[in-house]
Amino acid sequence: MHRRALLASLGSSLLVGIAGCQSNPGGTSSPTDNATRTNSPETETTQQPPSTGTPTGDAYTVPGAKRILGSAQAKLRNDSDEATTLTLAVEYEGDRFFEESFDLKAGDEISTDSLVASHATYDVVVETSDGGRVTYEWSIPERWHWPQLAILVADDGSLQIGCGLPRSREIPVENTDETSRDVTLTLADGNKTVVETTQTIQPGSGHLSFDGPIGGEYEMQIETDEGSDTATYLSCYCRNTEARVQIDDGKPTLETLQLTCE
């Protein structure tokens, strides 16, 4: 089993490091034949190493950067009703060291091998066969191991990129009052609300359940008629926020614990 170590305490927001990955952080799937690295030099062709990084095995290494302990792979999922082709490209400071196309039927989920081996910030471009295009800055800070690049074709056909695939989540709620309370949970990305749900919490222990968005950093707000509380909420693969709510005299208090695989 992995050991959890308390790293810091910042008010109600805490930071915890985990030596290894969290259990069931969004499921696993095996790589498929068309999701492997194909950057080997061709016969009788000399491949010049890139100026800012060197492909080492199946993972790209940035000189001078700290190594990632675990796998840093991409996961691609198609939640739409239509088959699609996605082209994934990854660059570091202008060096495009990975580019590959993937055919996904409706409901497919596939994984690549580990793409990068160094803590750094990479530029990602995903294009669809019908002309769609999305860019993303894949930042992998130190002390974050087992990162994931998540690419999703949502059920509405939109193309999304993040640091973890969406999954269902629950937040424990302790209602100390003797009456039920209507509690609204929202997740916002800047000025855009990506999750909003209102649920009735009976006296005692309960929970708020919601469908998590594509992995990223969001602002979470918990609101009742008597007040509200907010906190930063992370929903990445192996870098997540564990949240808990307590309601006293109708007013909610939101406490968070940040969990990171390290």
Tab-separated table of C-alpha atoms in Angstrom, residues 77-251:
chain	number	residue	atom	x	y	z
A	77	ARG	CA	-12.214	8.705	-25.371
A	78	ASN	CA	-15.155	9.145	-27.718
A	79	ASP	CA	-18.436	9.655	-25.844
A	80	SER	CA	-20.296	10.774	-28.967
A	81	ASP	CA	-22.524	8.645	-31.182
A	82	GLU	CA	-20.283	9.073	-34.231
A	83	ALA	CA	-16.922	7.540	-35.151
A	84	THR	CA	-14.096	10.046	-35.391
A	85	THR	CA	-10.398	10.372	-36.172
A	86	LEU	CA	-8.227	12.401	-33.816
A	87	THR	CA	-4.707	13.579	-34.583
A	88	LEU	CA	-2.628	14.242	-31.477
A	89	ALA	CA	0.593	16.288	-31.598
A	90	VAL	CA	2.841	17.161	-28.648
A	91	GLU	CA	5.677	19.717	-28.702
A	92	TYR	CA	8.321	21.118	-26.397
A	93	GLU	CA	9.604	24.613	-27.213
A	94	GLY	CA	8.838	24.143	-30.886
A	95	ASP	CA	10.046	20.546	-31.216
A	96	ARG	CA	7.163	18.345	-32.326
A	97	PHE	CA	8.295	14.993	-30.980
A	98	PHE	CA	4.982	13.145	-31.193
A	99	GLU	CA	2.246	13.128	-33.833
A	100	GLU	CA	-0.193	10.311	-34.481
A	101	SER	CA	-3.766	9.761	-35.651
A	102	PHE	CA	-6.288	7.560	-33.852
A	103	ASP	CA	-9.563	6.097	-35.145
A	104	LEU	CA	-12.188	5.924	-32.420
A	105	LYS	CA	-15.590	4.355	-32.823
A	106	ALA	CA	-18.467	5.577	-30.676
A	107	GLY	CA	-17.712	4.662	-27.056
A	108	ASP	CA	-14.046	3.800	-27.673
A	109	GLU	CA	-11.313	4.603	-25.156
A	110	ILE	CA	-7.637	4.006	-25.935
A	111	SER	CA	-4.293	4.797	-24.322
A	112	THR	CA	-0.870	5.672	-25.667
A	113	ASP	CA	2.435	4.590	-24.225
A	114	SER	CA	4.147	7.076	-21.942
A	115	LEU	CA	4.767	10.226	-23.996
A	116	VAL	CA	7.128	12.249	-21.811
A	117	ALA	CA	9.654	11.496	-19.080
A	118	SER	CA	10.411	14.979	-17.723
A	119	HIS	CA	8.642	17.530	-15.567
A	120	ALA	CA	8.042	20.419	-17.960
A	121	THR	CA	5.317	22.264	-19.869
A	122	TYR	CA	4.357	20.885	-23.269
A	123	ASP	CA	2.166	22.264	-26.070
A	124	VAL	CA	-0.596	19.956	-27.280
A	125	VAL	CA	-2.656	20.203	-30.466
A	126	VAL	CA	-5.606	17.900	-31.223
A	127	GLU	CA	-7.370	18.004	-34.586
A	128	THR	CA	-10.408	16.149	-35.886
A	129	SER	CA	-11.002	14.856	-39.393
A	130	ASP	CA	-13.831	17.377	-39.872
A	131	GLY	CA	-11.595	20.392	-39.200
A	132	GLY	CA	-11.954	20.809	-35.435
A	133	ARG	CA	-8.861	21.958	-33.551
A	134	VAL	CA	-8.073	22.491	-29.844
A	135	THR	CA	-4.789	23.497	-28.174
A	136	TYR	CA	-3.724	22.849	-24.597
A	137	GLU	CA	-0.791	23.644	-22.310
A	138	TRP	CA	0.158	20.382	-20.571
A	139	SER	CA	1.995	21.478	-17.428
A	140	ILE	CA	3.580	18.736	-15.293
A	141	PRO	CA	5.059	20.368	-12.165
A	142	GLU	CA	7.562	18.655	-9.909
A	143	ARG	CA	6.164	16.353	-7.192
A	144	TRP	CA	3.370	15.338	-9.590
A	145	HIS	CA	3.990	11.871	-10.948
A	146	TRP	CA	1.675	9.665	-13.062
A	147	PRO	CA	0.236	12.651	-14.956
A	148	GLN	CA	-2.261	12.097	-17.738
A	149	LEU	CA	-3.159	13.911	-20.934
A	150	ALA	CA	-6.889	13.427	-21.477
A	151	ILE	CA	-8.610	13.969	-24.839
A	152	LEU	CA	-12.391	13.680	-24.945
A	153	VAL	CA	-15.004	13.878	-27.663
A	154	ALA	CA	-17.995	14.679	-25.462
A	155	ASP	CA	-21.513	13.359	-26.037
A	156	ASP	CA	-22.415	16.665	-27.702
A	157	GLY	CA	-19.507	16.271	-30.135
A	158	SER	CA	-17.311	18.957	-28.559
A	159	LEU	CA	-13.570	18.329	-28.341
A	160	GLN	CA	-12.016	18.770	-24.886
A	161	ILE	CA	-8.481	18.401	-23.465
A	162	GLY	CA	-7.500	18.229	-19.825
A	163	CYS	CA	-5.471	16.471	-17.159
A	164	GLY	CA	-7.930	13.625	-16.548
A	165	LEU	CA	-11.054	12.095	-18.062
A	166	PRO	CA	-14.449	12.964	-16.532
A	167	ARG	CA	-15.878	10.667	-13.876
A	168	SER	CA	-18.694	10.659	-11.332
A	169	ARG	CA	-17.849	12.192	-7.969
A	170	GLU	CA	-19.355	12.509	-4.495
A	171	ILE	CA	-18.745	15.027	-1.726
A	172	PRO	CA	-19.674	14.082	1.873
A	173	VAL	CA	-21.959	16.553	3.629
A	174	GLU	CA	-22.648	16.751	7.348
A	175	ASN	CA	-25.882	18.631	8.103
A	176	THR	CA	-25.850	19.449	11.824
A	177	ASP	CA	-29.243	21.165	11.665
A	178	GLU	CA	-32.534	19.509	12.531
A	179	THR	CA	-34.070	20.468	9.185
A	180	SER	CA	-33.194	19.552	5.613
A	181	ARG	CA	-31.247	22.041	3.499
A	182	ASP	CA	-31.159	22.681	-0.248
A	183	VAL	CA	-27.496	22.842	-1.251
A	184	THR	CA	-26.219	24.080	-4.631
A	185	LEU	CA	-22.818	22.971	-5.926
A	186	THR	CA	-21.203	24.728	-8.869
A	187	LEU	CA	-17.863	24.329	-10.630
A	188	ALA	CA	-16.653	27.263	-12.700
A	189	ASP	CA	-13.827	27.649	-15.186
A	190	GLY	CA	-13.297	31.387	-15.179
A	191	ASN	CA	-16.674	32.919	-16.002
A	192	LYS	CA	-18.028	29.652	-17.414
A	193	THR	CA	-20.063	27.325	-15.202
A	194	VAL	CA	-19.325	23.692	-16.118
A	195	VAL	CA	-21.258	21.921	-13.325
A	196	GLU	CA	-24.331	23.057	-11.396
A	197	THR	CA	-26.566	20.897	-9.244
A	198	THR	CA	-28.981	21.533	-6.348
A	199	GLN	CA	-29.728	18.690	-3.952
A	200	THR	CA	-31.605	18.362	-0.674
A	201	ILE	CA	-29.498	17.245	2.288
A	202	GLN	CA	-31.372	15.690	5.195
A	203	PRO	CA	-30.215	16.136	8.821
A	204	GLY	CA	-27.160	14.011	9.559
A	205	SER	CA	-24.723	12.596	7.015
A	206	GLY	CA	-25.346	12.841	3.282
A	207	HIS	CA	-23.520	13.598	0.073
A	208	LEU	CA	-23.582	15.720	-3.067
A	209	SER	CA	-23.091	13.717	-6.253
A	210	PHE	CA	-22.227	15.142	-9.672
A	211	ASP	CA	-20.711	14.267	-13.040
A	212	GLY	CA	-17.171	15.623	-12.996
A	213	PRO	CA	-15.908	17.681	-15.967
A	214	ILE	CA	-12.745	17.134	-18.018
A	215	GLY	CA	-9.725	17.291	-15.724
A	216	GLY	CA	-8.591	20.771	-14.763
A	217	GLU	CA	-8.569	23.426	-12.061
A	218	TYR	CA	-11.952	24.890	-11.167
A	219	GLU	CA	-13.548	27.094	-8.541
A	220	MET	CA	-16.040	25.160	-6.444
A	221	GLN	CA	-18.870	26.977	-4.670
A	222	ILE	CA	-21.235	25.477	-2.106
A	223	GLU	CA	-24.320	27.609	-1.472
A	224	THR	CA	-27.429	27.532	0.708
A	225	ASP	CA	-30.063	30.180	1.415
A	226	GLU	CA	-28.016	31.256	4.438
A	227	GLY	CA	-24.555	31.538	2.905
A	228	SER	CA	-21.825	30.139	0.652
A	229	ASP	CA	-18.195	29.020	0.640
A	230	THR	CA	-15.664	28.553	-2.180
A	231	ALA	CA	-12.380	26.718	-2.760
A	232	THR	CA	-10.081	25.653	-5.590
A	233	TYR	CA	-11.011	22.223	-6.951
A	234	LEU	CA	-8.608	20.027	-8.956
A	235	SER	CA	-9.896	17.060	-10.957
A	236	CYS	CA	-6.804	15.618	-12.636
A	237	TYR	CA	-5.562	12.057	-12.851
A	238	CYS	CA	-3.512	11.518	-9.684
A	239	ARG	CA	-3.911	15.165	-8.676
A	240	ASN	CA	-7.317	15.683	-7.151
A	241	THR	CA	-9.190	17.623	-4.497
A	242	GLU	CA	-11.035	15.746	-1.807
A	243	ALA	CA	-13.810	18.019	-0.530
A	244	ARG	CA	-16.084	17.887	2.514
A	245	VAL	CA	-18.996	20.143	3.523
A	246	GLN	CA	-20.452	20.893	6.947
A	247	ILE	CA	-23.696	22.806	7.438
A	248	ASP	CA	-24.288	24.656	10.725
A	249	ASP	CA	-27.348	26.872	11.185
A	250	GLY	CA	-27.863	26.664	7.432
A	251	LYS	CA	-24.399	27.997	6.552
